[in-house]
Short mmCIF file of C-alpha atoms in Angstrom, two decimals:
data_model
loop_
_atom_site.label_atom_id
_atom_site.label_comp_id
_atom_site.label_asym_id
_atom_site.label_seq_id
_atom_site.Cartn_x
_atom_site.Cartn_y
_atom_site.Cartn_z
CA MET A 1 12.65 -13.98 11.89
CA THR A 2 14.34 -12.64 8.41
CA THR A 3 15.85 -9.08 8.53
CA LEU A 4 16.71 -7.19 5.47
CA ASN A 5 19.59 -8.10 3.40
CA GLU A 6 21.30 -7.39 -0.34
CA THR A 7 18.77 -9.08 -2.12
CA HIS A 8 16.35 -6.40 -0.52
CA ASP A 9 19.03 -3.19 -2.06
CA ALA A 10 16.41 -0.64 -3.11
CA ALA A 11 18.96 0.60 -6.41
CA LEU A 12 19.21 -2.68 -7.83
CA THR A 13 17.89 -3.43 -11.11
CA SER A 14 17.41 -6.57 -13.81
CA TRP A 15 18.73 -7.37 -16.84
CA VAL A 16 15.15 -8.23 -17.57
CA ALA A 17 13.62 -4.90 -18.61
CA SER A 18 9.82 -4.56 -17.40
CA ALA A 19 10.68 -5.57 -14.02
CA ASN A 20 12.49 -2.06 -13.85
CA ASP A 21 8.93 0.07 -14.62
CA ASP A 22 7.56 0.40 -11.25
CA THR A 23 3.95 0.45 -12.98
CA ASN A 24 4.46 -3.70 -13.09
CA GLY A 25 5.58 -4.49 -9.73
CA PHE A 26 7.75 -7.68 -10.31
CA PRO A 27 10.91 -6.05 -9.21
CA VAL A 28 14.18 -8.15 -9.28
CA GLN A 29 13.28 -7.12 -5.51
CA ASN A 30 10.03 -9.42 -6.01
CA LEU A 31 10.40 -12.87 -6.82
CA PRO A 32 7.48 -14.30 -5.81
CA PHE A 33 6.40 -17.72 -7.05
CA ALA A 34 4.01 -19.27 -8.45
CA VAL A 35 2.69 -23.32 -10.78
CA PHE A 36 2.14 -22.49 -14.76
CA ARG A 37 1.97 -23.77 -18.26
CA LYS A 38 1.33 -22.11 -21.59
CA ARG A 39 -2.55 -21.05 -22.05
CA GLY A 40 -4.62 -23.85 -23.40
CA SER A 41 -1.65 -26.39 -23.65
CA SER A 42 -1.55 -29.99 -22.39
CA GLU A 43 1.59 -28.97 -20.67
CA ALA A 44 2.76 -30.12 -16.84
CA PHE A 45 2.10 -27.23 -14.10
CA ARG A 46 6.17 -26.60 -13.03
CA PRO A 47 6.65 -23.86 -10.82
CA GLY A 48 8.46 -20.19 -11.52
CA VAL A 49 8.88 -16.87 -10.49
CA ALA A 50 7.78 -13.58 -11.43
CA ILE A 51 10.55 -11.12 -13.02
CA GLY A 52 8.77 -7.95 -14.82
CA ASP A 53 6.11 -9.42 -17.39
CA GLN A 54 7.90 -12.81 -17.47
CA ILE A 55 7.88 -15.53 -16.34
CA VAL A 56 11.10 -17.93 -15.01
CA ASP A 57 11.21 -21.50 -15.63
CA LEU A 58 12.18 -23.48 -12.33
CA ALA A 59 11.60 -26.94 -13.04
CA ALA A 60 13.65 -26.26 -16.88
CA LEU A 61 16.40 -23.41 -15.13
CA ALA A 62 16.83 -26.95 -12.32
CA LYS A 63 18.54 -28.58 -15.18
CA LEU A 64 20.96 -27.01 -15.43
CA ASN A 65 22.72 -26.95 -12.44
CA PRO A 66 23.25 -22.81 -11.67
CA PHE A 67 23.16 -23.56 -8.21
CA ASP A 68 25.01 -24.92 -5.17
CA GLY A 69 24.32 -25.96 -1.43
CA GLN A 70 20.76 -24.84 0.14
CA ALA A 71 20.08 -23.61 -3.20
CA ALA A 72 20.67 -25.77 -5.17
CA ALA A 73 18.37 -28.14 -2.63
CA ALA A 74 15.24 -25.31 -3.15
CA LEU A 75 16.06 -25.51 -6.47
CA ASN A 76 15.36 -28.72 -7.25
CA ALA A 77 12.29 -28.59 -5.57
CA CYS A 78 10.84 -27.02 -7.82
CA THR A 79 10.39 -29.38 -10.66
CA ALA A 80 7.33 -31.04 -9.41
CA ASP A 81 3.42 -29.58 -10.38
CA SER A 82 3.38 -28.02 -6.95
CA LEU A 83 5.21 -26.23 -4.58
CA ASN A 84 4.49 -28.33 -1.44
CA ALA A 85 8.32 -29.74 -1.81
CA LEU A 86 10.08 -26.30 -1.72
CA MET A 87 8.10 -25.06 1.53
CA ALA A 88 8.61 -28.63 3.45
CA LEU A 89 12.59 -26.98 2.93
CA GLY A 90 12.27 -24.10 5.75
CA SER A 91 13.38 -20.49 5.86
CA ALA A 92 17.13 -21.35 4.62
CA HIS A 93 16.10 -22.26 2.13
CA TRP A 94 13.29 -20.62 0.60
CA SER A 95 16.26 -17.43 1.59
CA ALA A 96 19.18 -19.68 -0.20
CA LEU A 97 17.24 -20.33 -3.26
CA ARG A 98 15.85 -15.72 -2.55
CA LEU A 99 19.36 -14.59 -2.67
CA ALA A 100 20.73 -17.06 -5.67
CA LEU A 101 17.90 -15.66 -7.52
CA SER A 102 17.80 -12.32 -7.42
CA ARG A 103 21.96 -12.64 -7.77
CA ALA A 104 21.22 -14.60 -11.05
CA LEU A 105 18.30 -12.15 -12.48
CA ARG A 106 20.29 -8.81 -11.53
CA THR A 107 21.68 -6.33 -14.24
CA GLY A 108 25.90 -7.72 -14.99
CA SER A 109 24.61 -11.19 -14.00
CA THR A 110 27.18 -14.02 -15.71
CA LEU A 111 24.19 -15.94 -15.80
CA GLN A 112 21.92 -14.10 -17.80
CA SER A 113 23.26 -16.28 -21.55
CA GLN A 114 21.63 -18.79 -19.55
CA ILE A 115 18.61 -17.56 -18.02
CA GLU A 116 17.20 -15.67 -21.25
CA PRO A 117 16.41 -18.78 -23.49
CA LEU A 118 14.05 -20.34 -20.14
CA LEU A 119 11.48 -16.84 -19.89
CA PHE A 120 8.04 -17.61 -20.45
CA ALA A 121 6.03 -14.96 -20.96
CA GLN A 122 3.51 -14.32 -18.71
CA ARG A 123 0.82 -13.42 -21.09
CA ASP A 124 0.71 -16.71 -22.39
CA ALA A 125 0.47 -18.64 -19.11
CA GLU A 126 -2.48 -20.31 -17.25
CA TYR A 127 -1.92 -21.05 -13.54
CA THR A 128 -3.42 -23.46 -10.99
CA THR A 129 -2.96 -23.27 -6.63
CA PRO A 130 0.61 -22.85 -5.98
CA ALA A 131 0.58 -25.60 -4.19
CA ARG A 132 -2.06 -29.16 -3.09
CA ILE A 133 -3.76 -26.76 -0.19
CA GLY A 134 -4.61 -29.85 2.57
CA ASP A 135 -6.29 -27.88 5.50
CA TYR A 136 -8.12 -23.99 4.66
CA THR A 137 -8.70 -22.43 7.86
CA ASP A 138 -9.90 -18.80 7.31
CA PHE A 139 -10.10 -16.44 10.69
CA TYR A 140 -12.18 -13.45 11.26
CA ILE A 141 -8.98 -10.86 12.25
CA SER A 142 -10.89 -7.16 11.22
CA VAL A 143 -12.69 -5.51 14.30
CA HIS A 144 -14.08 -3.08 11.63
CA HIS A 145 -15.23 -5.92 9.83
CA ALA A 146 -16.49 -7.57 12.52
CA THR A 147 -18.21 -4.46 13.89
CA ASN A 148 -19.93 -3.52 10.40
CA ILE A 149 -21.54 -7.03 9.70
CA GLY A 150 -22.47 -6.97 14.36
CA LYS A 151 -24.32 -3.71 13.60
CA GLN A 152 -27.12 -5.26 11.09
CA PHE A 153 -28.10 -7.52 12.76
CA ARG A 154 -27.17 -6.87 16.61
CA PRO A 155 -27.14 -3.24 16.93
CA ASP A 156 -26.25 -3.39 20.81
CA ASN A 157 -23.67 -5.25 21.19
CA PRO A 158 -22.21 -5.75 17.03
CA LEU A 159 -19.43 -7.77 19.20
CA LEU A 160 -19.52 -10.76 21.23
CA PRO A 161 -17.31 -11.13 24.21
CA ASN A 162 -14.82 -13.43 22.71
CA TYR A 163 -13.59 -11.33 19.64
CA LYS A 164 -11.03 -9.64 21.25
CA TRP A 165 -9.35 -12.16 22.59
CA VAL A 166 -9.21 -15.07 20.83
CA PRO A 167 -8.36 -15.54 17.10
CA ILE A 168 -12.02 -16.29 15.56
CA GLY A 169 -11.37 -19.11 13.09
CA TYR A 170 -13.50 -22.14 10.97
CA HIS A 171 -12.25 -24.78 9.28
CA GLY A 172 -12.91 -24.35 4.94
CA ARG A 173 -13.53 -26.23 2.48
CA ALA A 174 -9.69 -26.98 0.29
CA SER A 175 -11.43 -28.72 -2.99
CA SER A 176 -13.07 -25.82 -3.86
CA LEU A 177 -9.97 -22.62 -4.03
CA GLY A 178 -8.93 -22.05 -6.69
CA VAL A 179 -7.32 -19.36 -9.33
CA ASN A 180 -8.88 -16.99 -11.80
CA GLN A 181 -11.65 -19.26 -10.76
CA GLN A 182 -15.32 -19.21 -13.09
CA PHE A 183 -18.08 -20.33 -10.91
CA PRO A 184 -21.70 -21.10 -11.21
CA ARG A 185 -24.34 -19.26 -8.59
CA PRO A 186 -24.82 -20.85 -5.60
CA VAL A 187 -27.52 -22.55 -4.23
CA GLY A 188 -29.43 -23.40 -0.59
CA GLN A 189 -31.76 -22.95 1.67
CA THR A 190 -33.00 -19.71 2.71
CA ARG A 191 -35.09 -18.63 5.95
CA PRO A 192 -38.63 -19.37 5.71
CA ALA A 193 -40.30 -15.47 4.36
CA ALA A 194 -43.22 -16.37 7.19
CA GLU A 195 -43.55 -17.84 10.67
CA GLY A 196 -44.82 -21.10 9.64
CA GLU A 197 -43.89 -21.40 6.62
CA LEU A 198 -40.83 -24.11 5.06
CA PRO A 199 -37.62 -22.63 4.12
CA GLN A 200 -37.13 -22.20 0.56
CA PHE A 201 -34.92 -23.46 -1.92
CA GLY A 202 -33.11 -22.02 -4.87
CA PRO A 203 -29.77 -20.44 -5.74
CA CYS A 204 -28.67 -17.45 -4.03
CA GLN A 205 -29.95 -13.97 -3.13
CA ARG A 206 -27.91 -12.33 -1.36
CA LEU A 207 -24.23 -13.65 -3.33
CA ASP A 208 -21.45 -11.22 -1.85
CA TYR A 209 -17.26 -11.19 -2.13
CA GLU A 210 -14.89 -11.42 1.29
CA LEU A 211 -11.33 -9.55 0.29
CA GLU A 212 -8.74 -11.23 1.68
CA LEU A 213 -5.12 -12.06 2.30
CA GLY A 214 -4.37 -15.86 2.34
CA VAL A 215 -1.12 -17.24 4.12
CA PHE A 216 0.47 -20.45 2.83
CA VAL A 217 2.23 -22.26 5.55
CA GLY A 218 5.57 -23.49 4.57
CA THR A 219 7.49 -26.23 7.60
CA GLY A 220 4.51 -27.96 9.19
CA ASN A 221 4.76 -29.08 13.05
CA GLU A 222 4.67 -32.19 14.60
CA GLN A 223 1.61 -33.02 15.88
CA GLY A 224 1.74 -32.04 19.44
CA HIS A 225 3.19 -29.10 19.73
CA ARG A 226 3.15 -25.55 19.48
CA ILE A 227 4.57 -23.25 16.72
CA PRO A 228 5.39 -20.17 20.08
CA LEU A 229 4.93 -16.09 18.61
CA ASP A 230 9.13 -15.69 17.91
CA GLN A 231 8.40 -19.20 16.20
CA ALA A 232 5.80 -17.94 13.72
CA ASP A 233 7.22 -16.35 11.23
CA GLU A 234 9.93 -19.14 10.68
CA HIS A 235 6.69 -21.43 8.93
CA ILE A 236 5.42 -18.57 7.02
CA PHE A 237 6.30 -19.14 3.31
CA GLY A 238 4.41 -16.56 1.68
CA LEU A 239 1.24 -14.21 1.63
CA CYS A 240 -1.20 -14.03 -1.67
CA ILE A 241 -5.25 -12.35 -1.61
CA LEU A 242 -7.95 -14.49 -1.56
CA ASN A 243 -12.00 -14.21 -2.63
CA ASP A 244 -13.89 -16.29 0.05
CA TRP A 245 -16.96 -15.44 -2.03
CA SER A 246 -20.16 -15.79 0.06
CA ALA A 247 -24.18 -16.73 0.41
CA ARG A 248 -25.02 -14.10 3.10
CA ASP A 249 -29.14 -15.12 2.64
CA ILE A 250 -27.62 -19.20 2.48
CA GLN A 251 -25.30 -18.19 5.62
CA ALA A 252 -27.94 -16.59 8.11
CA TRP A 253 -30.10 -19.71 7.87
CA GLU A 254 -26.81 -22.78 8.63
CA TYR A 255 -24.83 -21.55 9.92
CA GLN A 256 -26.43 -21.48 13.36
CA PRO A 257 -24.61 -23.63 15.63
CA LEU A 258 -21.71 -24.86 13.73
CA GLY A 259 -20.99 -22.26 11.36
CA PRO A 260 -20.73 -22.07 7.28
CA PHE A 261 -21.44 -24.62 5.09
CA LEU A 262 -22.91 -23.98 2.16
CA SER A 263 -23.25 -20.69 1.73
CA LYS A 264 -18.75 -21.21 1.32
CA ASN A 265 -18.27 -24.49 -0.32
CA PHE A 266 -18.66 -23.60 -3.40
CA ALA A 267 -15.81 -21.58 -4.89
CA SER A 268 -12.71 -19.59 -2.94
CA THR A 269 -10.37 -17.92 -5.32
CA ILE A 270 -6.87 -17.27 -4.47
CA SER A 271 -4.14 -14.98 -6.60
CA PRO A 272 -2.35 -17.71 -8.79
CA TRP A 273 1.31 -15.01 -7.41
CA ILE A 274 2.80 -15.59 -3.79
CA VAL A 275 4.79 -12.73 -2.35
CA THR A 276 7.27 -14.71 -0.06
CA LEU A 277 7.34 -13.38 3.78
CA GLU A 278 11.62 -12.94 2.93
CA ALA A 279 10.38 -10.55 -0.06
CA LEU A 280 7.88 -8.36 2.72
CA GLU A 281 10.42 -7.76 4.86
CA PRO A 282 11.12 -3.73 4.10
CA PHE A 283 6.99 -3.61 5.09
CA ARG A 284 6.61 -4.86 8.20
CA THR A 285 4.97 -2.26 10.73
CA ALA A 286 4.54 -1.99 14.47
CA PHE A 287 1.19 -3.69 15.27
CA THR A 288 -0.83 -1.97 17.98
CA ARG A 289 -4.08 -1.75 18.99
CA ALA A 290 -6.00 1.73 19.81
CA ALA A 291 -6.00 3.00 23.16
CA GLY A 292 -8.03 1.12 25.31
CA GLU A 293 -8.49 -2.54 23.62
CA PRO A 294 -6.78 -5.00 25.98
CA GLN A 295 -3.57 -7.14 25.18
CA PRO A 296 -2.90 -10.33 23.96
CA LEU A 297 -2.65 -13.07 26.37
CA PRO A 298 0.94 -13.48 27.51
CA TYR A 299 1.10 -16.93 24.88
CA LEU A 300 -0.04 -13.79 21.93
CA ALA A 301 1.82 -11.29 22.57
CA SER A 302 5.54 -10.48 22.59
CA ASP A 303 7.73 -7.19 22.13
CA THR A 304 9.19 -8.10 19.09
CA ASN A 305 5.69 -8.82 17.29
CA ARG A 306 4.35 -6.15 19.34
CA ALA A 307 7.09 -3.51 17.13
CA GLN A 308 7.19 -4.91 13.66
CA GLY A 309 4.21 -7.98 13.81
CA ALA A 310 2.09 -6.25 11.70
CA TYR A 311 2.30 -5.77 7.05
CA ASP A 312 1.05 -2.75 5.67
CA VAL A 313 -0.52 -4.67 2.73
CA GLN A 314 -3.11 -1.87 0.39
CA MET A 315 -5.21 -4.03 -1.15
CA GLU A 316 -7.92 -2.85 -3.21
CA VAL A 317 -11.25 -4.65 -5.45
CA LEU A 318 -12.64 -3.95 -8.88
CA MET A 319 -15.61 -5.26 -10.60
CA THR A 320 -16.93 -5.78 -13.45
CA THR A 321 -20.04 -7.13 -15.30
CA GLN A 322 -21.62 -8.62 -18.33
CA ALA A 323 -22.69 -5.34 -19.62
CA SER A 324 -19.68 -3.13 -18.84
CA ARG A 325 -16.80 -5.92 -20.40
CA ALA A 326 -19.17 -5.53 -23.56
CA ALA A 327 -19.17 -1.61 -23.53
CA GLN A 328 -14.96 -1.80 -22.95
CA HIS A 329 -15.41 -0.22 -19.46
CA ALA A 330 -12.30 -0.46 -17.30
CA PRO A 331 -14.33 -1.70 -13.47
CA ALA A 332 -15.02 0.00 -11.27
CA HIS A 333 -13.52 0.21 -7.69
CA LEU A 334 -15.12 -0.26 -5.51
CA SER A 335 -12.91 0.17 -1.89
CA ALA A 336 -9.20 -0.32 -0.81
CA SER A 337 -8.26 -0.92 2.36
CA ASN A 338 -4.39 -2.21 4.53
CA PHE A 339 -3.77 -5.20 6.44
CA ARG A 340 -1.70 -3.30 8.96
CA ASP A 341 -6.06 -2.39 10.21
CA ALA A 342 -6.53 -6.04 10.93
CA TYR A 343 -6.57 -6.74 15.01
CA TRP A 344 -4.64 -10.35 15.02
CA ASN A 345 -1.65 -10.29 12.87
CA ILE A 346 -0.57 -13.55 10.99
CA ALA A 347 1.74 -14.67 13.81
CA GLN A 348 -0.85 -14.63 15.86
CA LEU A 349 -2.54 -17.07 13.67
CA ILE A 350 0.25 -19.33 13.53
CA THR A 351 0.49 -19.67 17.58
CA HIS A 352 -3.21 -19.83 18.05
CA HIS A 353 -3.86 -22.84 15.40
CA THR A 354 -1.50 -24.74 17.20
CA VAL A 355 -1.57 -23.99 20.77
CA ASN A 356 -3.12 -27.23 21.09
CA GLY A 357 -1.27 -29.34 19.26
CA CYS A 358 -2.70 -29.05 15.69
CA ASN A 359 -0.01 -29.81 12.89
CA LEU A 360 -0.13 -27.92 10.25
CA GLN A 361 1.56 -28.89 6.95
CA PRO A 362 3.38 -27.55 3.91
CA GLY A 363 0.23 -25.36 1.69
CA ASP A 364 -1.77 -25.28 4.40
CA LEU A 365 -4.09 -22.00 3.28
CA LEU A 366 -5.20 -19.68 6.22
CA GLY A 367 -7.36 -16.63 4.73
CA THR A 368 -7.43 -13.50 7.39
CA GLY A 369 -11.04 -12.48 7.12
CA THR A 370 -12.65 -9.61 5.66
CA LEU A 371 -10.57 -6.37 6.01
CA SER A 372 -12.11 -4.33 6.28
CA GLY A 373 -10.84 -0.75 7.53
CA PRO A 374 -11.96 1.94 9.21
CA GLU A 375 -14.04 3.97 7.20
CA PRO A 376 -17.62 3.34 4.63
CA ASP A 377 -14.91 2.84 1.23
CA GLN A 378 -12.71 0.27 3.30
CA ALA A 379 -15.29 -1.92 3.35
CA GLY A 380 -14.12 -5.30 2.81
CA SER A 381 -17.70 -7.19 1.48
CA ILE A 382 -20.96 -5.50 -0.08
CA LEU A 383 -22.92 -6.33 2.01
CA GLU A 384 -20.98 -3.79 3.39
CA LEU A 385 -20.75 -1.64 1.23
CA THR A 386 -24.87 -1.75 0.28
CA GLN A 387 -25.87 -1.53 4.15
CA GLY A 388 -27.27 -5.32 3.81
CA GLY A 389 -28.61 -4.15 1.08
CA LYS A 390 -30.34 -1.74 1.93
CA THR A 391 -28.49 1.04 0.14
CA PRO A 392 -27.33 0.21 -3.63
CA ILE A 393 -23.72 1.01 -4.70
CA THR A 394 -24.13 2.59 -8.76
CA LEU A 395 -20.86 1.99 -10.59
CA PRO A 396 -19.50 4.18 -13.04
CA TRP A 397 -22.10 2.81 -16.32
CA GLY A 398 -25.05 3.19 -14.40
CA GLU A 399 -25.60 -0.39 -13.39
CA GLN A 400 -26.33 -0.49 -9.63
CA ARG A 401 -25.94 -3.07 -7.03
CA THR A 402 -27.06 -4.28 -4.00
CA PHE A 403 -25.64 -8.36 -3.92
CA LEU A 404 -23.71 -9.85 -7.20
CA GLN A 405 -25.56 -10.71 -10.03
CA ASP A 406 -25.06 -13.02 -12.83
CA GLY A 407 -21.21 -12.41 -14.93
CA ASP A 408 -19.91 -9.80 -12.19
CA GLN A 409 -16.40 -10.47 -11.75
CA ILE A 410 -14.32 -9.20 -8.63
CA ILE A 411 -10.66 -8.25 -9.17
CA ILE A 412 -8.69 -7.67 -6.21
CA ARG A 413 -5.44 -6.69 -5.68
CA ALA A 414 -2.84 -5.89 -3.85
CA GLU A 415 0.63 -3.76 -3.63
CA CYS A 416 3.43 -2.48 -0.93
CA ARG A 417 3.99 0.89 -1.92
CA LYS A 418 7.00 2.89 0.57
CA PRO A 419 9.12 6.37 -0.35
CA GLY A 420 12.42 4.96 -1.99
CA TYR A 421 11.43 1.23 -2.48
CA PRO A 422 10.42 -0.74 -5.74
CA ARG A 423 6.98 -1.25 -5.59
CA ILE A 424 6.28 -4.86 -4.32
CA ALA A 425 2.59 -6.72 -6.14
CA PHE A 426 0.89 -9.60 -5.17
CA GLY A 427 -0.87 -9.61 -9.11
CA GLU A 428 -4.23 -9.71 -8.89
CA SER A 429 -7.01 -12.45 -7.51
CA ALA A 430 -10.28 -12.09 -10.15
CA GLY A 431 -13.60 -14.43 -10.17
CA THR A 432 -16.79 -14.82 -12.71
CA VAL A 433 -20.13 -16.08 -11.00
CA LEU A 434 -22.06 -17.62 -13.89
CA PRO A 435 -25.41 -18.63 -14.03
CA ALA A 436 -26.43 -21.47 -11.20
CA LEU A 437 -26.89 -25.22 -11.74
#
């Protein structure tokens, strides 16, 4: 487990002036990774690190050989079109590269003259998925979301008996994960309108978003070997924002007995930036459950995990529509929640996933599931906000929604804040619904 070190010093500033503006969210204490190129170009994508409103081109930096030891090896792994090679090296290499970059980007660094020509403005960049994602598993770790949804379908028994014992998950579709997506409205079968009638086929009428975080696996494990709970952090490269879009009417008809399929496989949108677990170290918090709740089984519990297994990550969902963008309205705030309210934490997800020896691989992605909070305005989906479509929400410019319409855009942002420490931002995940094919 990483501990606080010199890269977390709140007093550090950068020679990149925009990094010292707290509204930016990418200070020298953050240093998140992405894969980028010049917008609209046919250049090769390459890894970069955010500092203020700029990107350090790591592939170009590697040609200068500015570092040595593990930091040099880690930097040399950043010359391909993904972060998989870096992820595979392990936490010691990630930490060495973070330290070297931190020192190079601090005020007074002797490397400023070498690195400054390699900066690329974020406003001129476009991004791709930061890793080649071989496998994607989505979990269901918010008891508040599970309860809210359960009440709509089983008001007398909203939580199934296994929920408080098992981190519920399913295997999703990796190929349709992307950044800044524009995707056609899904189509599929929905349940018959009345008994004796045929199922209906057509565009989804109950399209929803899901406020989630994604967990990128770094070093994996050999098949047949578990990852113990207190070693799980060593296998996690970092976190991103995730929106796992859901076609609720298609899902309701198809999910029994094997779970969702067409209702989930059409698009899942992530943020381009991965905030490393080391950058999040100052925002660890105790993993606790309310009085009377069962404690996890021994393989999912430890003193260390209870003391600091959760993370204080604030998340927000915003929305624009075709009409609001035409009128240049600001995005509408829909809800906000916090990752610390989850019923399970990310180390537990890694351990549970590998308990039978399932081999995780560098670049694999685990989704948290919808992260709703305990209050109504902390709902992580429009299904919850509108109580299953029964209570429309009214947007500031007058439009109403029960579910998403064509042209709607969902923006999810996340950040970490604490007194006396720079704001650590995740960037944003943005996706727009297009008409059905």
